[in-house]
PDB file of C-alpha atoms in Angstrom:
ATOM      1  CA  UNK Z   1      -3.490 -24.925  -3.370  1.00  0.00           C
ATOM      2  CA  UNK Z   2      -0.623 -23.180  -1.576  1.00  0.00           C
ATOM      3  CA  UNK Z   3       2.690 -24.885  -0.899  1.00  0.00           C
ATOM      4  CA  UNK Z   4       5.219 -23.981   1.777  1.00  0.00           C
ATOM      5  CA  UNK Z   5       9.001 -24.318   1.827  1.00  0.00           C
ATOM      6  CA  UNK Z   6       9.788 -26.225   5.028  1.00  0.00           C
ATOM      7  CA  UNK Z   7      13.153 -26.598   6.765  1.00  0.00           C
ATOM      8  CA  UNK Z   8      12.026 -28.967   9.508  1.00  0.00           C
ATOM      9  CA  UNK Z   9       9.023 -30.399  11.349  1.00  0.00           C
ATOM     10  CA  UNK Z  10       9.239 -31.803  14.857  1.00  0.00           C
ATOM     11  CA  UNK Z  11       7.187 -32.356  17.998  1.00  0.00           C
ATOM     12  CA  UNK Z  12       8.383 -30.980  21.318  1.00  0.00           C
ATOM     13  CA  UNK Z  13       7.357 -28.535  24.063  1.00  0.00           C
ATOM     14  CA  UNK Z  14       7.010 -24.821  23.446  1.00  0.00           C
ATOM     15  CA  UNK Z  15       9.828 -23.268  25.472  1.00  0.00           C
ATOM     16  CA  UNK Z  16       9.053 -19.564  25.148  1.00  0.00           C
ATOM     17  CA  UNK Z  17       6.353 -17.003  25.851  1.00  0.00           C
ATOM     18  CA  UNK Z  18       2.729 -17.552  26.834  1.00  0.00           C
ATOM     19  CA  UNK Z  19       2.583 -21.191  25.702  1.00  0.00           C
ATOM     20  CA  UNK Z  20       5.708 -22.338  27.590  1.00  0.00           C
ATOM     21  CA  UNK Z  21       5.395 -26.024  28.479  1.00  0.00           C
ATOM     22  CA  UNK Z  22       2.673 -26.839  25.937  1.00  0.00           C
ATOM     23  CA  UNK Z  23       3.229 -29.872  23.672  1.00  0.00           C
ATOM     24  CA  UNK Z  24       3.568 -28.455  20.166  1.00  0.00           C
ATOM     25  CA  UNK Z  25       4.340 -29.382  16.588  1.00  0.00           C
ATOM     26  CA  UNK Z  26       6.872 -26.978  15.123  1.00  0.00           C
ATOM     27  CA  UNK Z  27       6.814 -26.191  11.403  1.00  0.00           C
ATOM     28  CA  UNK Z  28       9.926 -24.220  10.497  1.00  0.00           C
ATOM     29  CA  UNK Z  29       9.684 -22.435   7.161  1.00  0.00           C
ATOM     30  CA  UNK Z  30      12.682 -21.643   4.969  1.00  0.00           C
ATOM     31  CA  UNK Z  31      13.722 -18.088   4.136  1.00  0.00           C
ATOM     32  CA  UNK Z  32      14.544 -14.960   6.155  1.00  0.00           C
ATOM     33  CA  UNK Z  33      16.150 -11.655   5.058  1.00  0.00           C
ATOM     34  CA  UNK Z  34      16.150  -9.980   8.504  1.00  0.00           C
ATOM     35  CA  UNK Z  35      19.709 -10.981   9.457  1.00  0.00           C
ATOM     36  CA  UNK Z  36      19.706 -11.058  13.276  1.00  0.00           C
ATOM     37  CA  UNK Z  37      23.358 -11.490  14.370  1.00  0.00           C
ATOM     38  CA  UNK Z  38      22.471 -13.823  17.270  1.00  0.00           C
ATOM     39  CA  UNK Z  39      20.028 -15.959  15.257  1.00  0.00           C
ATOM     40  CA  UNK Z  40      20.251 -19.646  16.164  1.00  0.00           C
ATOM     41  CA  UNK Z  41      18.586 -20.776  12.917  1.00  0.00           C
ATOM     42  CA  UNK Z  42      20.798 -19.107  10.301  1.00  0.00           C
ATOM     43  CA  UNK Z  43      20.537 -22.286   8.234  1.00  0.00           C
ATOM     44  CA  UNK Z  44      16.975 -21.202   7.368  1.00  0.00           C
ATOM     45  CA  UNK Z  45      17.887 -17.838   5.859  1.00  0.00           C
ATOM     46  CA  UNK Z  46      18.514 -18.702   2.204  1.00  0.00           C
ATOM     47  CA  UNK Z  47      16.188 -20.606  -0.110  1.00  0.00           C
ATOM     48  CA  UNK Z  48      18.662 -22.352  -2.417  1.00  0.00           C
ATOM     49  CA  UNK Z  49      16.937 -24.342  -5.188  1.00  0.00           C
ATOM     50  CA  UNK Z  50      19.776 -26.864  -5.240  1.00  0.00           C
ATOM     51  CA  UNK Z  51      19.064 -27.693  -1.584  1.00  0.00           C
ATOM     52  CA  UNK Z  52      15.449 -28.652  -2.216  1.00  0.00           C
ATOM     53  CA  UNK Z  53      14.873 -32.277  -1.263  1.00  0.00           C
ATOM     54  CA  UNK Z  54      12.125 -34.594  -0.024  1.00  0.00           C
ATOM     55  CA  UNK Z  55      10.272 -34.625   3.268  1.00  0.00           C
ATOM     56  CA  UNK Z  56      11.675 -38.096   3.956  1.00  0.00           C
ATOM     57  CA  UNK Z  57      15.234 -36.810   3.576  1.00  0.00           C
ATOM     58  CA  UNK Z  58      14.658 -33.826   5.868  1.00  0.00           C
ATOM     59  CA  UNK Z  59      12.816 -35.856   8.506  1.00  0.00           C
ATOM     60  CA  UNK Z  60      15.707 -38.339   8.589  1.00  0.00           C
ATOM     61  CA  UNK Z  61      18.284 -35.620   9.350  1.00  0.00           C
ATOM     62  CA  UNK Z  62      19.837 -35.648  12.816  1.00  0.00           C
ATOM     63  CA  UNK Z  63      21.426 -32.183  12.713  1.00  0.00           C
ATOM     64  CA  UNK Z  64      20.539 -28.701  11.524  1.00  0.00           C
ATOM     65  CA  UNK Z  65      20.581 -28.327   7.765  1.00  0.00           C
ATOM     66  CA  UNK Z  66      19.818 -25.724   5.118  1.00  0.00           C
ATOM     67  CA  UNK Z  67      17.978 -28.272   2.987  1.00  0.00           C
ATOM     68  CA  UNK Z  68      14.223 -27.917   2.613  1.00  0.00           C
ATOM     69  CA  UNK Z  69      11.157 -29.543   1.102  1.00  0.00           C
ATOM     70  CA  UNK Z  70       7.889 -28.208  -0.241  1.00  0.00           C
ATOM     71  CA  UNK Z  71       4.411 -29.388   0.772  1.00  0.00           C
ATOM     72  CA  UNK Z  72       0.767 -28.421   0.826  1.00  0.00           C
ATOM     73  CA  UNK Z  73      -1.174 -28.263   4.089  1.00  0.00           C
ATOM     74  CA  UNK Z  74      -2.812 -31.617   3.371  1.00  0.00           C
ATOM     75  CA  UNK Z  75       0.567 -33.231   2.785  1.00  0.00           C
ATOM     76  CA  UNK Z  76       1.825 -31.685   6.013  1.00  0.00           C
ATOM     77  CA  UNK Z  77      -1.110 -33.132   7.949  1.00  0.00           C
ATOM     78  CA  UNK Z  78      -0.235 -36.502   6.470  1.00  0.00           C
ATOM     79  CA  UNK Z  79       3.325 -36.036   7.700  1.00  0.00           C
ATOM     80  CA  UNK Z  80       2.039 -35.398  11.244  1.00  0.00           C
ATOM     81  CA  UNK Z  81       0.077 -38.650  11.101  1.00  0.00           C
ATOM     82  CA  UNK Z  82       2.972 -40.581   9.592  1.00  0.00           C
ATOM     83  CA  UNK Z  83       5.226 -39.624  12.495  1.00  0.00           C
ATOM     84  CA  UNK Z  84       2.567 -40.166  15.151  1.00  0.00           C
ATOM     85  CA  UNK Z  85       2.442 -36.579  16.391  1.00  0.00           C
ATOM     86  CA  UNK Z  86      -0.279 -36.037  18.998  1.00  0.00           C
ATOM     87  CA  UNK Z  87       0.188 -32.375  20.040  1.00  0.00           C
ATOM     88  CA  UNK Z  88      -2.734 -30.116  19.165  1.00  0.00           C
ATOM     89  CA  UNK Z  89      -0.812 -26.835  19.088  1.00  0.00           C
ATOM     90  CA  UNK Z  90       1.097 -25.840  15.947  1.00  0.00           C
ATOM     91  CA  UNK Z  91       3.934 -23.301  15.972  1.00  0.00           C
ATOM     92  CA  UNK Z  92       4.749 -21.865  12.543  1.00  0.00           C
ATOM     93  CA  UNK Z  93       8.195 -20.355  12.774  1.00  0.00           C
ATOM     94  CA  UNK Z  94      11.264 -19.845  10.675  1.00  0.00           C
ATOM     95  CA  UNK Z  95      13.074 -18.289   9.134  1.00  0.00           C
ATOM     96  CA  UNK Z  96      10.458 -15.593   8.730  1.00  0.00           C
ATOM     97  CA  UNK Z  97       7.082 -17.312   8.277  1.00  0.00           C
ATOM     98  CA  UNK Z  98       5.320 -14.126   7.191  1.00  0.00           C
ATOM     99  CA  UNK Z  99       7.219 -14.183   3.911  1.00  0.00           C
ATOM    100  CA  UNK Z 100       4.272 -16.456   3.065  1.00  0.00           C
ATOM    101  CA  UNK Z 101       0.538 -15.860   2.918  1.00  0.00           C
ATOM    102  CA  UNK Z 102      -0.445 -18.137   5.815  1.00  0.00           C
ATOM    103  CA  UNK Z 103      -4.208 -17.877   5.397  1.00  0.00           C
ATOM    104  CA  UNK Z 104      -4.691 -21.338   3.916  1.00  0.00           C
ATOM    105  CA  UNK Z 105      -2.457 -23.288   6.288  1.00  0.00           C
ATOM    106  CA  UNK Z 106      -3.699 -21.555   9.449  1.00  0.00           C
ATOM    107  CA  UNK Z 107      -7.343 -21.844   8.400  1.00  0.00           C
ATOM    108  CA  UNK Z 108      -6.999 -25.527   7.548  1.00  0.00           C
ATOM    109  CA  UNK Z 109      -5.202 -26.386  10.786  1.00  0.00           C
ATOM    110  CA  UNK Z 110      -7.730 -24.487  12.910  1.00  0.00           C
ATOM    111  CA  UNK Z 111     -10.575 -26.246  11.076  1.00  0.00           C
ATOM    112  CA  UNK Z 112      -8.923 -29.567  12.008  1.00  0.00           C
ATOM    113  CA  UNK Z 113      -9.011 -28.641  15.701  1.00  0.00           C
ATOM    114  CA  UNK Z 114      -5.469 -27.356  16.168  1.00  0.00           C
ATOM    115  CA  UNK Z 115      -4.528 -24.098  17.836  1.00  0.00           C
ATOM    116  CA  UNK Z 116      -1.986 -22.221  15.737  1.00  0.00           C
ATOM    117  CA  UNK Z 117       0.781 -19.797  16.669  1.00  0.00           C
ATOM    118  CA  UNK Z 118       3.011 -17.737  14.381  1.00  0.00           C
ATOM    119  CA  UNK Z 119       6.394 -16.465  15.543  1.00  0.00           C
ATOM    120  CA  UNK Z 120       7.445 -13.453  13.438  1.00  0.00           C
ATOM    121  CA  UNK Z 121       9.887 -10.562  13.394  1.00  0.00           C
ATOM    122  CA  UNK Z 122       7.085  -8.088  12.712  1.00  0.00           C
ATOM    123  CA  UNK Z 123       8.783  -6.857   9.537  1.00  0.00           C
ATOM    124  CA  UNK Z 124       6.243  -8.404   7.133  1.00  0.00           C
ATOM    125  CA  UNK Z 125       2.469  -8.170   6.926  1.00  0.00           C
ATOM    126  CA  UNK Z 126       0.803 -10.945   8.907  1.00  0.00           C
ATOM    127  CA  UNK Z 127      -1.687 -12.691   6.651  1.00  0.00           C
ATOM    128  CA  UNK Z 128      -3.391 -15.492   8.560  1.00  0.00           C
ATOM    129  CA  UNK Z 129      -6.668 -16.758  10.014  1.00  0.00           C
ATOM    130  CA  UNK Z 130      -7.936 -14.256  12.633  1.00  0.00           C
ATOM    131  CA  UNK Z 131      -7.840 -16.881  15.403  1.00  0.00           C
ATOM    132  CA  UNK Z 132      -4.108 -17.424  14.939  1.00  0.00           C
ATOM    133  CA  UNK Z 133      -2.032 -16.489  17.993  1.00  0.00           C
ATOM    134  CA  UNK Z 134       0.667 -14.074  16.856  1.00  0.00           C
ATOM    135  CA  UNK Z 135       3.976 -13.741  18.695  1.00  0.00           C
ATOM    136  CA  UNK Z 136       5.872 -10.698  17.460  1.00  0.00           C
ATOM    137  CA  UNK Z 137       9.547 -10.644  18.338  1.00  0.00           C
ATOM    138  CA  UNK Z 138      10.288  -7.190  16.900  1.00  0.00           C
ATOM    139  CA  UNK Z 139      13.602  -7.154  15.092  1.00  0.00           C
ATOM    140  CA  UNK Z 140      14.863  -3.579  15.286  1.00  0.00           C
ATOM    141  CA  UNK Z 141      17.865  -2.136  13.397  1.00  0.00           C
ATOM    142  CA  UNK Z 142      18.899  -5.497  12.014  1.00  0.00           C
ATOM    143  CA  UNK Z 143      21.398  -5.855   9.136  1.00  0.00           C
ATOM    144  CA  UNK Z 144      18.584  -6.675   6.692  1.00  0.00           C
ATOM    145  CA  UNK Z 145      17.323  -3.109   7.089  1.00  0.00           C
ATOM    146  CA  UNK Z 146      13.638  -3.975   7.398  1.00  0.00           C
ATOM    147  CA  UNK Z 147      11.356  -1.889   9.609  1.00  0.00           C
ATOM    148  CA  UNK Z 148       8.954  -3.279  12.188  1.00  0.00           C
ATOM    149  CA  UNK Z 149       5.430  -2.649  10.879  1.00  0.00           C
ATOM    150  CA  UNK Z 150       2.699  -0.876  12.800  1.00  0.00           C
ATOM    151  CA  UNK Z 151       0.191  -3.445  11.501  1.00  0.00           C
ATOM    152  CA  UNK Z 152       2.283  -6.324  12.889  1.00  0.00           C
ATOM    153  CA  UNK Z 153       2.643  -4.736  16.312  1.00  0.00           C
ATOM    154  CA  UNK Z 154      -1.084  -4.049  16.489  1.00  0.00           C
ATOM    155  CA  UNK Z 155      -1.845  -7.656  15.476  1.00  0.00           C
ATOM    156  CA  UNK Z 156       0.398  -9.153  18.193  1.00  0.00           C
ATOM    157  CA  UNK Z 157      -1.141 -11.286  20.937  1.00  0.00           C
ATOM    158  CA  UNK Z 158       2.213 -11.181  22.717  1.00  0.00           C
ATOM    159  CA  UNK Z 159       5.507  -9.378  22.227  1.00  0.00           C
ATOM    160  CA  UNK Z 160       8.690 -11.346  22.925  1.00  0.00           C
ATOM    161  CA  UNK Z 161      11.881  -9.303  22.815  1.00  0.00           C
ATOM    162  CA  UNK Z 162      15.431 -10.705  22.978  1.00  0.00           C
ATOM    163  CA  UNK Z 163      17.748  -8.449  24.997  1.00  0.00           C
ATOM    164  CA  UNK Z 164      21.418  -8.288  25.942  1.00  0.00           C
ATOM    165  CA  UNK Z 165      21.838  -4.672  27.053  1.00  0.00           C
ATOM    166  CA  UNK Z 166      19.945  -1.513  27.973  1.00  0.00           C
ATOM    167  CA  UNK Z 167      19.801  -0.229  24.398  1.00  0.00           C
ATOM    168  CA  UNK Z 168      17.555  -3.184  23.515  1.00  0.00           C
ATOM    169  CA  UNK Z 169      15.048  -2.015  26.143  1.00  0.00           C
ATOM    170  CA  UNK Z 170      15.171   1.475  24.664  1.00  0.00           C
ATOM    171  CA  UNK Z 171      14.590   0.089  21.163  1.00  0.00           C
ATOM    172  CA  UNK Z 172      11.584  -1.840  22.441  1.00  0.00           C
ATOM    173  CA  UNK Z 173      10.174   1.303  24.063  1.00  0.00           C
ATOM    174  CA  UNK Z 174      10.433   3.043  20.705  1.00  0.00           C
ATOM    175  CA  UNK Z 175       8.699   0.311  18.740  1.00  0.00           C
ATOM    176  CA  UNK Z 176       5.920   0.043  21.355  1.00  0.00           C
ATOM    177  CA  UNK Z 177       4.844   3.541  20.304  1.00  0.00           C
ATOM    178  CA  UNK Z 178       3.519   1.904  17.115  1.00  0.00           C
ATOM    179  CA  UNK Z 179       0.653   0.541  19.222  1.00  0.00           C
ATOM    180  CA  UNK Z 180      -0.737   4.041  19.676  1.00  0.00           C
ATOM    181  CA  UNK Z 181      -3.719   3.973  22.026  1.00  0.00           C
ATOM    182  CA  UNK Z 182      -4.190   0.216  21.607  1.00  0.00           C
ATOM    183  CA  UNK Z 183      -3.811  -1.869  24.764  1.00  0.00           C
ATOM    184  CA  UNK Z 184      -0.326  -3.320  25.155  1.00  0.00           C
ATOM    185  CA  UNK Z 185      -0.294  -7.139  24.983  1.00  0.00           C
ATOM    186  CA  UNK Z 186       1.808  -9.261  27.320  1.00  0.00           C
ATOM    187  CA  UNK Z 187       5.468  -8.376  26.923  1.00  0.00           C
ATOM    188  CA  UNK Z 188       8.180 -10.989  27.459  1.00  0.00           C
ATOM    189  CA  UNK Z 189      11.870 -10.195  27.753  1.00  0.00           C
ATOM    190  CA  UNK Z 190      14.165 -13.009  26.671  1.00  0.00           C
ATOM    191  CA  UNK Z 191      17.871 -12.886  27.602  1.00  0.00           C
ATOM    192  CA  UNK Z 192      20.027 -13.570  24.553  1.00  0.00           C
ATOM    193  CA  UNK Z 193      21.977 -16.828  24.989  1.00  0.00           C
ATOM    194  CA  UNK Z 194      21.075 -16.900  28.706  1.00  0.00           C
ATOM    195  CA  UNK Z 195      23.953 -14.500  29.458  1.00  0.00           C
ATOM    196  CA  UNK Z 196      24.055 -13.545  33.153  1.00  0.00           C
ATOM    197  CA  UNK Z 197      24.177  -9.823  32.406  1.00  0.00           C
ATOM    198  CA  UNK Z 198      21.247 -10.088  30.038  1.00  0.00           C
ATOM    199  CA  UNK Z 199      19.273 -12.246  32.476  1.00  0.00           C
ATOM    200  CA  UNK Z 200      19.882  -9.833  35.352  1.00  0.00           C
ATOM    201  CA  UNK Z 201      18.749  -6.910  33.196  1.00  0.00           C
ATOM    202  CA  UNK Z 202      15.645  -8.788  32.055  1.00  0.00           C
ATOM    203  CA  UNK Z 203      14.673  -9.672  35.637  1.00  0.00           C
ATOM    204  CA  UNK Z 204      15.197  -6.095  36.842  1.00  0.00           C
ATOM    205  CA  UNK Z 205      13.178  -4.627  33.963  1.00  0.00           C
ATOM    206  CA  UNK Z 206      10.348  -7.151  34.194  1.00  0.00           C
ATOM    207  CA  UNK Z 207       9.879  -6.397  37.900  1.00  0.00           C
ATOM    208  CA  UNK Z 208      10.026  -2.632  37.333  1.00  0.00           C
ATOM    209  CA  UNK Z 209       7.535  -2.665  34.444  1.00  0.00           C
ATOM    210  CA  UNK Z 210       5.358  -5.652  35.318  1.00  0.00           C
ATOM    211  CA  UNK Z 211       6.498  -7.456  32.180  1.00  0.00           C
ATOM    212  CA  UNK Z 212       7.235 -11.183  31.941  1.00  0.00           C
ATOM    213  CA  UNK Z 213      10.392 -13.262  31.616  1.00  0.00           C
ATOM    214  CA  UNK Z 214      10.898 -15.842  28.857  1.00  0.00           C
ATOM    215  CA  UNK Z 215      13.830 -18.157  29.523  1.00  0.00           C
ATOM    216  CA  UNK Z 216      13.925 -20.514  26.518  1.00  0.00           C
ATOM    217  CA  UNK Z 217      13.003 -23.421  28.787  1.00  0.00           C
ATOM    218  CA  UNK Z 218      13.686 -25.978  26.063  1.00  0.00           C
ATOM    219  CA  UNK Z 219      17.393 -25.082  26.109  1.00  0.00           C
ATOM    220  CA  UNK Z 220      17.631 -25.514  29.882  1.00  0.00           C
ATOM    221  CA  UNK Z 221      16.125 -28.989  29.757  1.00  0.00           C
ATOM    222  CA  UNK Z 222      18.015 -30.013  26.607  1.00  0.00           C
ATOM    223  CA  UNK Z 223      15.268 -30.529  24.064  1.00  0.00           C
ATOM    224  CA  UNK Z 224      14.747 -29.081  20.584  1.00  0.00           C
TER     225      UNK Z 224
END
């Protein structure tokens, strides 16, 4: 039975992309080598054995931490019940969740009646139940040096791209060529850190290209 290294679990509303506003249980996995400079979860990057702890210790934390615990899917379902979570949508994020083979966890959750979403950089193979909703936020020219994979782009149900300047639009145009003749899924532009310049550029580009805007709603309303 597979186990997963978990940085945090919490229930909230999805604030980004197609599922914005949907009550969701977030499962944040530990580990990410991509190295995005603006990442707001850098505490999930390194899997340090000395920071392994218990689920009780992590769930009791009131601030971001680089500690993590390890559980099976069945144990994770028990954790949902223990904390009274009622949302029926699961977001598996990170870190980079596709460091893991997610077949078992996604299949088990879907069999239990949950819808499941993965949020990934697109730099690792996506191994999951075919009914999993995949959000690819393609991380291009990041310090970790990993390339966005054609297979990940072609598996995406939506593409969500953080931008701050025109070069980020140009990078997205380049990586969209990986789709070949496949239909382009919904594309969301997300202004980095809600900067005015980035937001103005995202609005202008979305209107010009008939793309969509993702505004990290959870940050505007002050929830996790």
